[in-house]
XYZ file of C-alpha atoms in Angstrom:
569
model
C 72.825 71.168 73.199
C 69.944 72.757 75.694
C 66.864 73.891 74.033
C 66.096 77.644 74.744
C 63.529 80.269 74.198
C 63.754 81.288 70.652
C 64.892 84.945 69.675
C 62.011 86.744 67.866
C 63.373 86.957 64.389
C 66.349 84.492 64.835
C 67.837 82.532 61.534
C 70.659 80.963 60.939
C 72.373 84.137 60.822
C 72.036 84.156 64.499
C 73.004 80.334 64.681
C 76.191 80.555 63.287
C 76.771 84.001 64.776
C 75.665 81.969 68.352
C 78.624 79.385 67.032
C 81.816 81.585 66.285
C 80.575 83.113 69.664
C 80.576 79.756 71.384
C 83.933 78.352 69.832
C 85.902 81.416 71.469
C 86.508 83.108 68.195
C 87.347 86.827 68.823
C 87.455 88.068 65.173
C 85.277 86.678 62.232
C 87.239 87.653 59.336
C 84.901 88.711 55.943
C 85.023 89.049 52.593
C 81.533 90.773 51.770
C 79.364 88.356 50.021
C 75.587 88.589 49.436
C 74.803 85.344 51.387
C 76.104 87.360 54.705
C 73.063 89.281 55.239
C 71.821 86.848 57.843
C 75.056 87.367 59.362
C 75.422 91.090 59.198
C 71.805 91.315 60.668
C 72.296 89.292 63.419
C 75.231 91.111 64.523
C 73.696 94.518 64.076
C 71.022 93.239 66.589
C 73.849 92.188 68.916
C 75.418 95.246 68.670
C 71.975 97.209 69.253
C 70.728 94.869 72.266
C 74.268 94.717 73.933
C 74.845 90.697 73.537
C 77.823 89.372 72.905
C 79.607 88.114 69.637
C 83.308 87.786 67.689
C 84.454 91.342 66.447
C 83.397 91.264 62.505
C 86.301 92.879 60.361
C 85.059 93.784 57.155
C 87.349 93.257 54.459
C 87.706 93.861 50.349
C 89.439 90.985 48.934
C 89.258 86.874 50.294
C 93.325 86.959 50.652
C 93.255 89.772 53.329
C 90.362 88.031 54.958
C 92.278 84.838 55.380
C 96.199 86.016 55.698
C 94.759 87.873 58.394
C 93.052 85.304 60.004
C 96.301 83.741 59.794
C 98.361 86.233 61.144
C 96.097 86.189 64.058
C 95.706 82.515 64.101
C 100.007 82.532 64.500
C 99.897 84.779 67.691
C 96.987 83.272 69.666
C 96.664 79.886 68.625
C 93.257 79.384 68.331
C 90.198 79.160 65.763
C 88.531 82.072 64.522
C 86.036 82.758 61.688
C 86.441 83.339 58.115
C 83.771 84.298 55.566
C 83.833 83.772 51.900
C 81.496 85.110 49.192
C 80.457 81.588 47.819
C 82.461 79.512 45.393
C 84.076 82.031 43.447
C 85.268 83.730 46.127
C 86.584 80.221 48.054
C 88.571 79.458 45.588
C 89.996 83.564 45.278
C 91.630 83.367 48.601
C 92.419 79.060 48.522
C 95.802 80.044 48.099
C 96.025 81.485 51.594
C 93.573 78.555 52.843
C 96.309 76.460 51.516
C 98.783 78.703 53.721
C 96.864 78.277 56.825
C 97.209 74.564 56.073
C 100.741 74.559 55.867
C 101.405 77.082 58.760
C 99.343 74.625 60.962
C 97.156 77.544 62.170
C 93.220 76.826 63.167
C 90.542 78.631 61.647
C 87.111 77.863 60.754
C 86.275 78.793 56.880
C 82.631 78.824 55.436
C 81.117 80.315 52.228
C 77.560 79.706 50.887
C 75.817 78.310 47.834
C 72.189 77.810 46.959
C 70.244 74.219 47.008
C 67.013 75.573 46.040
C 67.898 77.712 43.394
C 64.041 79.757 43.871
C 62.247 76.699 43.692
C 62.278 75.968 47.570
C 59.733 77.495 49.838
C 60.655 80.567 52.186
C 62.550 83.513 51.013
C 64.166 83.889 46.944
C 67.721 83.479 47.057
C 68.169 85.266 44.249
C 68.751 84.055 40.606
C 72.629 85.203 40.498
C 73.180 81.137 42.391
C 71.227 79.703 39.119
C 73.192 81.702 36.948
C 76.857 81.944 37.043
C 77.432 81.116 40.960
C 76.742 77.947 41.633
C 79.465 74.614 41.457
C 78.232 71.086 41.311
C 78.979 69.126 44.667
C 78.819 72.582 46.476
C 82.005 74.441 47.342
C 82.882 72.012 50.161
C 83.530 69.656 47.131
C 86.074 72.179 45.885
C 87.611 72.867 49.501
C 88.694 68.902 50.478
C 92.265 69.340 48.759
C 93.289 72.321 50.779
C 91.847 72.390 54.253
C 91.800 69.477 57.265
C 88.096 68.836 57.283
C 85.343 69.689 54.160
C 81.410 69.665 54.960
C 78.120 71.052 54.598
C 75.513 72.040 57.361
C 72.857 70.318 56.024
C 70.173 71.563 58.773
C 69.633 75.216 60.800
C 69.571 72.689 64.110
C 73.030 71.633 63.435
C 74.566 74.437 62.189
C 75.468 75.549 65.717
C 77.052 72.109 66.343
C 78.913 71.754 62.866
C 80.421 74.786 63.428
C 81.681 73.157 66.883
C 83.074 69.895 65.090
C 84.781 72.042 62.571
C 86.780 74.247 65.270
C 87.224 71.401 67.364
C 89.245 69.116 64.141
C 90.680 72.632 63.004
C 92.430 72.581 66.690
C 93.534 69.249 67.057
C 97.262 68.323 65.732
C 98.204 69.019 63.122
C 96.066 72.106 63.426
C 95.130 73.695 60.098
C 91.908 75.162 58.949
C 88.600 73.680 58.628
C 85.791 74.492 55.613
C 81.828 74.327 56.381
C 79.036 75.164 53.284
C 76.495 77.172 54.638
C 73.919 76.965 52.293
C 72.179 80.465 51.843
C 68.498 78.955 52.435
C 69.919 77.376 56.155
C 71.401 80.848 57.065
C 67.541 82.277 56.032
C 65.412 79.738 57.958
C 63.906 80.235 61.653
C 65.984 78.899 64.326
C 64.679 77.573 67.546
C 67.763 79.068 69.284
C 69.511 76.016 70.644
C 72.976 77.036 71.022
C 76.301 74.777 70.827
C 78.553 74.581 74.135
C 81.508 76.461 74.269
C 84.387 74.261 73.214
C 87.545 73.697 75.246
C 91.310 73.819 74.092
C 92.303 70.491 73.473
C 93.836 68.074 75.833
C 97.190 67.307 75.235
C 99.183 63.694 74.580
C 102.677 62.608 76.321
C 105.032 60.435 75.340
C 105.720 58.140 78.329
C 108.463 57.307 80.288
C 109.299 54.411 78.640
C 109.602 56.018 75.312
C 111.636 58.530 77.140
C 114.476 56.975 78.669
C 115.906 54.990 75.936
C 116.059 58.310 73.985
C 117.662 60.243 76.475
C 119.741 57.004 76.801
C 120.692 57.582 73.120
C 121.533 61.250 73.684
C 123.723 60.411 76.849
C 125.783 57.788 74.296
C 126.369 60.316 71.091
C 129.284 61.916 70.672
C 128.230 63.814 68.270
C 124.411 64.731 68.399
C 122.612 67.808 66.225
C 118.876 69.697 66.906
C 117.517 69.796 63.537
C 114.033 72.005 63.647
C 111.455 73.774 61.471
C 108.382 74.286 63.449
C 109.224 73.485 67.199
C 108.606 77.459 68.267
C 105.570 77.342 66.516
C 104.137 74.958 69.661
C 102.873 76.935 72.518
C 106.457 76.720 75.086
C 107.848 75.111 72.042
C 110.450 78.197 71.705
C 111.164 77.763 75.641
C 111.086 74.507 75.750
C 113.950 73.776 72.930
C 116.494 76.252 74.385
C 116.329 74.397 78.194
C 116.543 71.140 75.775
C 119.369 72.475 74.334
C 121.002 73.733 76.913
C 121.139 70.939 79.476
C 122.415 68.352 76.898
C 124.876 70.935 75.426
C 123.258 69.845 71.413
C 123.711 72.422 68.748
C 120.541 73.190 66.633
C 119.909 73.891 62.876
C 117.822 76.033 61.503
C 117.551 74.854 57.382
C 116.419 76.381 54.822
C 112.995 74.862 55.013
C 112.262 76.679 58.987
C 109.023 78.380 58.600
C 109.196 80.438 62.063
C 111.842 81.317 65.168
C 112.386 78.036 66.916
C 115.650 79.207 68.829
C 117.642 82.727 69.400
C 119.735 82.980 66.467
C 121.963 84.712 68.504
C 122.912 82.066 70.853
C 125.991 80.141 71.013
C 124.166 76.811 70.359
C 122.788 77.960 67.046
C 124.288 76.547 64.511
C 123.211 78.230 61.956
C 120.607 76.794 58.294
C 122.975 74.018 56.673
C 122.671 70.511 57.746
C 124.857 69.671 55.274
C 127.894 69.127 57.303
C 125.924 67.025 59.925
C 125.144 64.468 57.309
C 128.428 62.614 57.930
C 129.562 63.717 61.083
C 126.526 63.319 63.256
C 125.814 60.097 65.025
C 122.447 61.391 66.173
C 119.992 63.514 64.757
C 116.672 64.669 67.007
C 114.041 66.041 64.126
C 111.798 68.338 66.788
C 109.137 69.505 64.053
C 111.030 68.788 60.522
C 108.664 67.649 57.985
C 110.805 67.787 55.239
C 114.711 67.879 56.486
C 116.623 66.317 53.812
C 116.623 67.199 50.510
C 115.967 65.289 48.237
C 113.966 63.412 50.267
C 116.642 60.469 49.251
C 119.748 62.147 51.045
C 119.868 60.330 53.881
C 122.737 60.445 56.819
C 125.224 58.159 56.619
C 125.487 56.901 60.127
C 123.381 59.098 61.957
C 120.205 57.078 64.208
C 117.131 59.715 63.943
C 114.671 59.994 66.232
C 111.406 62.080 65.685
C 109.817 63.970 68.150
C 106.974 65.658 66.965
C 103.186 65.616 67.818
C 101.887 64.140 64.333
C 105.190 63.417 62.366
C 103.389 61.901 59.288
C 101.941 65.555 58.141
C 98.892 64.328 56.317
C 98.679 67.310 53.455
C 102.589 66.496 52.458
C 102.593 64.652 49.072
C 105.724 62.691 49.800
C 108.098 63.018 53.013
C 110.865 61.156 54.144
C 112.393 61.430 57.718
C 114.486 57.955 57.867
C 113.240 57.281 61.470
C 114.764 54.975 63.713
C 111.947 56.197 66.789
C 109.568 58.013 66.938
C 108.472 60.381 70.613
C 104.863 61.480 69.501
C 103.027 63.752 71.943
C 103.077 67.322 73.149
C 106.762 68.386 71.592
C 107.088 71.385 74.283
C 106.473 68.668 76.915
C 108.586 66.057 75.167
C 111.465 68.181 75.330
C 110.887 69.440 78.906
C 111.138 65.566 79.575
C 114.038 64.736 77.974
C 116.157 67.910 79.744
C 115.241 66.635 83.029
C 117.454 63.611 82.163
C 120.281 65.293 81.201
C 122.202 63.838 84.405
C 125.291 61.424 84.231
C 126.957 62.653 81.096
C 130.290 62.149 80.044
C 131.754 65.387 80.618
C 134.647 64.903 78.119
C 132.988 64.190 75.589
C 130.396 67.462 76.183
C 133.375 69.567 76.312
C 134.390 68.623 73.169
C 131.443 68.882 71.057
C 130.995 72.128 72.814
C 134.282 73.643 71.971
C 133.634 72.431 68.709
C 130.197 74.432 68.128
C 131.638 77.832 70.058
C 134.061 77.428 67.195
C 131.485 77.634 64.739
C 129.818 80.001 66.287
C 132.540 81.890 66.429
C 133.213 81.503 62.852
C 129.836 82.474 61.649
C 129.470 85.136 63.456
C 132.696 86.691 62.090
C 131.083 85.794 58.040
C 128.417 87.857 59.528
C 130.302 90.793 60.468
C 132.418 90.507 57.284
C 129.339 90.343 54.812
C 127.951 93.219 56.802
C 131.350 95.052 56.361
C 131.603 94.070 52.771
C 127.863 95.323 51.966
C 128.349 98.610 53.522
C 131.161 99.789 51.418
C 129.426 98.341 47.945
C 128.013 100.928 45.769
C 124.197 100.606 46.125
C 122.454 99.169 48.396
C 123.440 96.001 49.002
C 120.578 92.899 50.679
C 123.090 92.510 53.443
C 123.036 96.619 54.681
C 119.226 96.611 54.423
C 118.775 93.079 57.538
C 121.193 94.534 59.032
C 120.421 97.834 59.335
C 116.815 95.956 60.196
C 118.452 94.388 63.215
C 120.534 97.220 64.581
C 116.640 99.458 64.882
C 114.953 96.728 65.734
C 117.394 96.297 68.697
C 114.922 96.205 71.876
C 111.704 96.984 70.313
C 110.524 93.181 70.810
C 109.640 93.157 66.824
C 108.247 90.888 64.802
C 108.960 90.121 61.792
C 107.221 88.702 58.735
C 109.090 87.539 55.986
C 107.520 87.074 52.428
C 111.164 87.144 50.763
C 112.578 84.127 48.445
C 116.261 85.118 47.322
C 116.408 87.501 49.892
C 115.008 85.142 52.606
C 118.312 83.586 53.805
C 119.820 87.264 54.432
C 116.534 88.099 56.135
C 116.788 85.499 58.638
C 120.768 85.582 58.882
C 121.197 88.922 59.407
C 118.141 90.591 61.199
C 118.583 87.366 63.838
C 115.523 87.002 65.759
C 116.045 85.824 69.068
C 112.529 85.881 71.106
C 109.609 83.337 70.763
C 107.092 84.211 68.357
C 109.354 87.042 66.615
C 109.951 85.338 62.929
C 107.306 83.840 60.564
C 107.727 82.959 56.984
C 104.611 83.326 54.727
C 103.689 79.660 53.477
C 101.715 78.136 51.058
C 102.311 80.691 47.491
C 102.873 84.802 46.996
C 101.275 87.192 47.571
C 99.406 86.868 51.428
C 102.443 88.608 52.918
C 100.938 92.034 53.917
C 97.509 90.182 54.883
C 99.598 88.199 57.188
C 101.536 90.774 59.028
C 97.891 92.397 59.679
C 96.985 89.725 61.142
C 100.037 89.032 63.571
C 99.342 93.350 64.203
C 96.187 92.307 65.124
C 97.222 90.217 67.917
C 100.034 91.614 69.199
C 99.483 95.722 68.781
C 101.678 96.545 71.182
C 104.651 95.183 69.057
C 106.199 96.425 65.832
C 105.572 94.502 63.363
C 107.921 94.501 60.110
C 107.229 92.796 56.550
C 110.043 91.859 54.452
C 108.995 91.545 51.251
C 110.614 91.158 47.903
C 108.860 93.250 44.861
C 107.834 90.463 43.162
C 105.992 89.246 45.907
C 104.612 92.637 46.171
C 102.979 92.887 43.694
C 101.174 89.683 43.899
C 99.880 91.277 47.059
C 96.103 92.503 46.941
C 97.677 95.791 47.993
C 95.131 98.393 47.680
C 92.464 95.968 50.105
C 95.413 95.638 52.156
C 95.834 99.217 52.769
C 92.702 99.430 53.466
C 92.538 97.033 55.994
C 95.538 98.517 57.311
C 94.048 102.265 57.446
C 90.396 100.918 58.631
C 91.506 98.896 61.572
C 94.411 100.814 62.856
C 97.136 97.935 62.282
C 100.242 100.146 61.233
C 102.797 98.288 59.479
C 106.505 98.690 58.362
C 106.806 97.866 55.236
C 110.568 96.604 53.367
C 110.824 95.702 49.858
C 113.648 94.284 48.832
C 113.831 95.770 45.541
C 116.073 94.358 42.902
C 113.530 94.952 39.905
C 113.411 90.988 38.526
C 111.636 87.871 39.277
C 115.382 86.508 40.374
C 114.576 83.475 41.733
C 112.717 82.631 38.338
C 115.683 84.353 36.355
C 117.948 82.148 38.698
C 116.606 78.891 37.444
C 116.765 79.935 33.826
C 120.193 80.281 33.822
C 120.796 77.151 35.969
C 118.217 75.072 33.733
C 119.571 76.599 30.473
C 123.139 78.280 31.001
C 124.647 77.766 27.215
C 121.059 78.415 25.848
C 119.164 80.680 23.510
C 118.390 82.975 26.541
C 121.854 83.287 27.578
C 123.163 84.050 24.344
C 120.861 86.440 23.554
C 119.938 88.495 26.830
C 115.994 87.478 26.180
C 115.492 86.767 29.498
C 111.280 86.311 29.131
C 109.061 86.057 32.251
C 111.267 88.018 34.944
C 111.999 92.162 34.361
C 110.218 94.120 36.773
C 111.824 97.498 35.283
C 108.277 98.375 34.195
C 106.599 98.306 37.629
C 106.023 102.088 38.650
C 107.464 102.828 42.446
C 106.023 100.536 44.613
C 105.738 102.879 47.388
C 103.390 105.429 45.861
C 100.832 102.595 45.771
C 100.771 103.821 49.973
C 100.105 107.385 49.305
C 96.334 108.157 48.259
C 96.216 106.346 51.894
C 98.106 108.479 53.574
C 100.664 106.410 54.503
C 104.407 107.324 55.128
C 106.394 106.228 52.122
C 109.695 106.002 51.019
C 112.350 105.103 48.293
C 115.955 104.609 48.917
C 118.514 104.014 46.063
C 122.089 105.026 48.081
C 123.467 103.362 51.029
C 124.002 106.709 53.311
C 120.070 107.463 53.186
C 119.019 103.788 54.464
C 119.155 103.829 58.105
C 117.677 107.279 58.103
C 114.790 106.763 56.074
C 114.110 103.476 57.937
C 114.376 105.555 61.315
C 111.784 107.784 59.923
C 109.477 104.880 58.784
C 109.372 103.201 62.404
C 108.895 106.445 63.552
C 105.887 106.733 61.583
C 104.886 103.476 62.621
C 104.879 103.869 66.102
C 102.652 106.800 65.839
C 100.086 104.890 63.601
C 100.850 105.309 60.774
C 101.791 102.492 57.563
C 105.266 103.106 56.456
C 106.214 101.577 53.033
C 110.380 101.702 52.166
C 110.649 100.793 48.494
C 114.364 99.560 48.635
C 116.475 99.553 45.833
C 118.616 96.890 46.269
C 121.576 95.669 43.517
C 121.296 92.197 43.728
């Protein structure tokens, strides 16, 4: 820290206003709270004396405030700022916290309690922290479960540098978000103006040489080797870096279930396709690039198969119980790992490469025909079938370097099999609980505005949405949207494990199927319209691609575009 003349007026407002500033955020992301006066003053005076500071978003619900951050946080990769009306409203958007977690993206999240409670000297909180606002411990008590790092800025003079510390963890691997109590009574006392340095991306670890080799030694000796990933394109070059990996050892990859974002083109002959299942036998080497969970259950382990890890922090702190069966581990910078390991792809048996690849241009082959027959099949069903809607998706799409968000759950596995993203950073599933989806996308529209951005969403997840603040948000910072629901009017996934749970019981033999019918829900796409927002509803096969055409029309001239789908399954 260097001491400097203070500001006439300054508080910790300004301090923590100075910190987002010197931590590089661009946005601080806020859901209106009465401790943010400090805040909003400071940046008023910015904004009047021409000084520099993050770009405040003002936002109507703690979800938005943090799925965007999110969003953003996906795209760029670095920490911004989130603000949270004190405990209450913490633990309103903790869900999507709990996302950021999980999505490994960096942000810096703070709300504010009192200590005094009026009894302190300077200015009266107020009486609404005595009252009904207040949690014992503070909310940083609250925040530990769900975030890397929990704290409290116990002093104006190290507010600046707390903020710092908490950007700087948030950063680190396993990036995730970090939480920091601002009490109201630091954000109200005179600051002396000492300022934090700016912080610096993080250096980076490599796995040596000597970890190296004997794994590229291993490679060279399989026969029969499998890419399993999850998270490897969520690594800056990680997307890159895995196709040249790839490539120069001639290795199919897997996508499960379980990948959370596009870690290879879908598209490409290597891909071979979401089920490990048939690698669990045949493979005699599995390379985990970024799984944290890839067997399930955990206890269904290969049955000859040596695994090697290579991922940056393997051991994901915030997973309960995981189970990866290593036999070595290549910790380190995954993009560079894998950069290191193509460049030994020299003196390979070239018999036994042209076997294994015949054998996965043969599945490739053969999945891409299921495609094209499901695809087939779903355009001459009566209604509109899951299948139609990705594809149609994918055949718009085509060129448009889209991005797609995906808040689907029985729909997901069409989503990603049939719209088949193909560039880095162009698929992200919504982690961490319902409902953040829209909030999300924002935020990924935020950072990359020059690219479509499409949500998938299923109406169930919909409507756990805070839609109308979403809207909002959409309207009030020009982040146009296209919006799919995959409509099929019932919790299904919830229905599906009824029936699978219970299929001889009461339920079944009665048609009381309790906690699932959507039927009720009015359409989903007039929600859009007091906003002005292009909506639609399609119920019939024939008007699909058209009213999608119309949508990204709509879309690319700034406009929100919601497509209420009614699909039949």
């Amino acid at each position: 820290m260097t001491d400097t003349t203070k500001t006439p007026g300054a508080d910790g407002g300004d301090a923590l206003v100075t910190a987002f500033n010197a931590v590089g955020a661009d946005y601080i992301f806020c859901s209106s709270g009465s401790e943010w006066a400090p805040v909003w003053e400071s940046l008023a005076r910015r904004h009047r004396d021409g000084l520099p500071c993050p770009q405040y978003l003002d936002l109507t619900h703690e979800t938005v405030a943090v799925g965007m951050a999110t969003g953003y946080g996906l795209i760029e990769r670095r920490p911004q700022g989130v603000l949270l009306h004190a405990a209450p409203g913490l633990l309103q958007g903790s869900m999507a916290v709990h996302g950021a977690l999980l999505a490994g993206v960096p942000m810096v999240v703070s709300s504010s309690e009192s200590t005094t409670y009026g009894d302190g000297p300077g200015q009266d909180p107020g009486g609404q922290w005595y009252r009904n606002l207040s949690i014992v411990g503070g909310p940083h008590q609250i925040a530990q479960p769900f975030t890397k790092w929990s704290n409290e800025a116990a002093s104006v003079h190290t507010l600046p540098t707390m903020v710092t510390r908490a950007a700087e963890l948030a950063w680190r691997a396993p990036a995730g978000p970090a939480y920091l109590n601002v009490p109201l009574e630091i954000l109200l006392e005179d600051w002396d103006g000492r300022e934090a340095k700016p912080i610096v991306k993080p250096g980076s670890t490599h796995s040596s040489p000597e970890e190296v080799d004997p794994v590229a030694q291993l490679i060279r000796e399989a026969e029969n080797p499998v890419i399993v990933t999850e998270t490897a394109g969520r690594e800056a070059g990680g997307f890159e870096a895995l196709v040249a990996f790839a490539e120069a050892w001639n290795i199919p990859v897997v996508e499960p279930d379980s990948a959370v974002c596009g870690n290879f083109p879908r598209t490409h002959p290597l891909h071979a396709g979401s089920d490990i299942g048939p690698w669990m036998d045949e493979a005699d080497l599995i390379l985990l690039v970024n799984c944290r969970a890839p067997f399930y259950p955990p206890s269904r382990r290969p049955s000859k198969a040596t695994i090697v890890v290579i991922d940056e922090v393997p051991q994901r702190p915030y997973v309960a119980y995981q189970v990866l069966f290593a036999d070595t581990y290549l910790e380190g910078n995954v993009a560079n790992t894998l950069r290191q390991l193509a460049k030994r792809a020299k003196d390979l048996d070239g018999a036994s490469v042209a076997v294994r690849r015949a054998a996965q241009e043969q599945r490739h082959a053969d999945e891409q025909a299921a495609i094209a027959a499901a695809e087939a099949k779903a355009a001459q069903a009566e209604g509109v079938d899951p299948v139609l809607v990705a594809a149609t998706l994918r055949k718009l799409l085509d060129g448009q370097d889209a991005i797609v968000v995906d808040e689907t759950i029985t729909h997901s596995r069409v989503v990603k099999r049939h719209v088949q993203t193909a560039d880095p950073d162009s698929y992200f599933y919504v982690q961490g609980g319902l409902g953040q989806g829209i909030a999300v996308a924002l935020g990924v529209k935020l950072a990359a505005r020059e690219r479509p951005v499409v949500l998938t969403i299923g109406d169930g997840a919909f409507t756990y949405n805070p839609v109308i603040q979403s809207y909002d948000a959409s309207n009030a910072y020009e982040l146009p949207l296209l919006i799919v629901v995959f409509n099929n009017r019932v919790y299904k996934s919830m229905n599906l494990n009824h029936r699978r749970f219970y299929p001889e019981g009461a339920a079944a033999d009665t048609g009381e199927w309790l906690g699932t019918d959507l039927h009720r829900l009015p359409r989903l796409a007039a929600f859009a319209e007091p906003f002005g927002m292009h909506t639609e509803t399609v119920d019939a096969p024939e008007a699909l691609a058209p009213a999608l055409e119309r949508a990204l029309k709509a879309v690319a001239e700034g406009t929100t575009a919601v497509v209420d789908v009614l699909v039949t399954r």
